[in-house]
């Protein structure tokens, strides 16, 4: 039995080089050698979690089974590995300070001056080491770019861990950038040299460099980088740009990254078996169909806001041998110009999750367009709530139907705040969060997709279907086909007399992976393809 090993992944030169995916891909490669891995993200901001941040600012908030609102990198970890993620897998500066300051108030440090070193760094180390149990390797991604003031305590903590745990139990992987300068016709290594210097200044010598670049690095360039950055030649790895992120583990495998890692950490593993990922990538290469799906939301200008959704649609497409062209539509534009303008040429309509009333009416118009024109429709969280409002207004003739998210005093709150939410204090971490069970009705679209009668999915919302309207909506043809085991909460709605119309109160996109596309995305894309084909036959 190996002792748990720690890999620390840092980033240099600039942000957006793909540190999260690089860390996740290391996880993929180690799992292919039969190792059990987990990943942790250290985020240098003062918020306790990203739950209250604007998606324009931070991108998607990813949710774990145990109800943590986390960084979107955890979504990558989930899609690339089998690691079981929980709130332990995302640590922020805010959480660290919060704990240390609470301890200080309780008198735990009595007589001492509380300082960044050792109190903050000890708290960080404790949280990293808390992931040891059951894992052969813990991969820790340090947010931000080396040189930022904010991430210094995290870097100091992992620097100390090398001494605490020993050289053979820790590994520093640094992601840098090697740009090709067209005017000079050359790849430039200087930014990488500087970035490593910055790391050395804080006492960290990287063991492996992942060099993000648009072409394979020649041996000559690798030798130069190795020489200037005090590394073995083999430890300079090309992290070449790819067309599809799921190729990254294969590119790194080709560069023998996994072998260098296990050699450096003195680990014994079985031979790597990367065939599952090779199959996925081969399948991507053979796709010969395409389908266009409109995603009608508010955060459409910032693609990271719908990261998991985007990936889940791609997985659904992959299963159906089709590219999914996502047409992002701003629901406020629909309010201005009407749904037809934007949705008449699409094969499926998806209304994703969201908060705040801006653009609500445009989303409701999008649902109506999909319902009336029999275009496959998928509503997620807020999207399901919009579908319930649309149906209430236009089919059940409840003209003033709305959600109390708009205003507490509305006449027909078909979506309302559930009892437990009425006494909530503060907005951070207080929604219905995390995994909840749901019972499915036999014969429904959901039941057919999952092929199970009890499922578990993750939630992140405050408002719920109002049970006072159940009977009325059911009598007009809305099928409440997914409910909580005690029958109190409506979790999935569907429509009869429609090829595929489904709204769910949870976020299925968080659980989709390329190896296991989520059943609802699989079926939604499938029905969108049939819609496309039937339209072209008419
Ligand atoms: N704003 C809605 C609610 O809080 C929907 C949330 C979401 O879509 N994630 O219930």
Coordinates of C-alpha atoms in Angstrom, one line a residue, residues 1 49 59 81 113 139 146 158 190 286 327 361 399 412 415 456 469 486 502:
X1 CA 0.0 0.0 0.0
X49 CA -17.7 30.3 -1.4
X59 CA -18.6 31.8 -14.0
X81 CA -12.1 11.5 -12.9
X113 CA -0.2 36.8 18.2
X139 CA -4.0 16.7 -6.5
X146 CA 2.3 32.8 -9.3
X158 CA 2.5 23.8 0.1
X190 CA 11.5 33.7 -21.4
X286 CA -16.1 10.4 -36.2
X327 CA -27.1 29.1 -29.9
X361 CA -40.8 37.1 -19.6
X399 CA -53.5 34.8 -16.2
X412 CA -51.1 33.4 -8.3
X415 CA -43.8 29.0 -7.9
X456 CA -30.7 11.4 -6.8
X469 CA -51.9 24.3 -8.1
X486 CA -42.7 12.1 0.7
X502 CA -39.4 18.1 -19.6

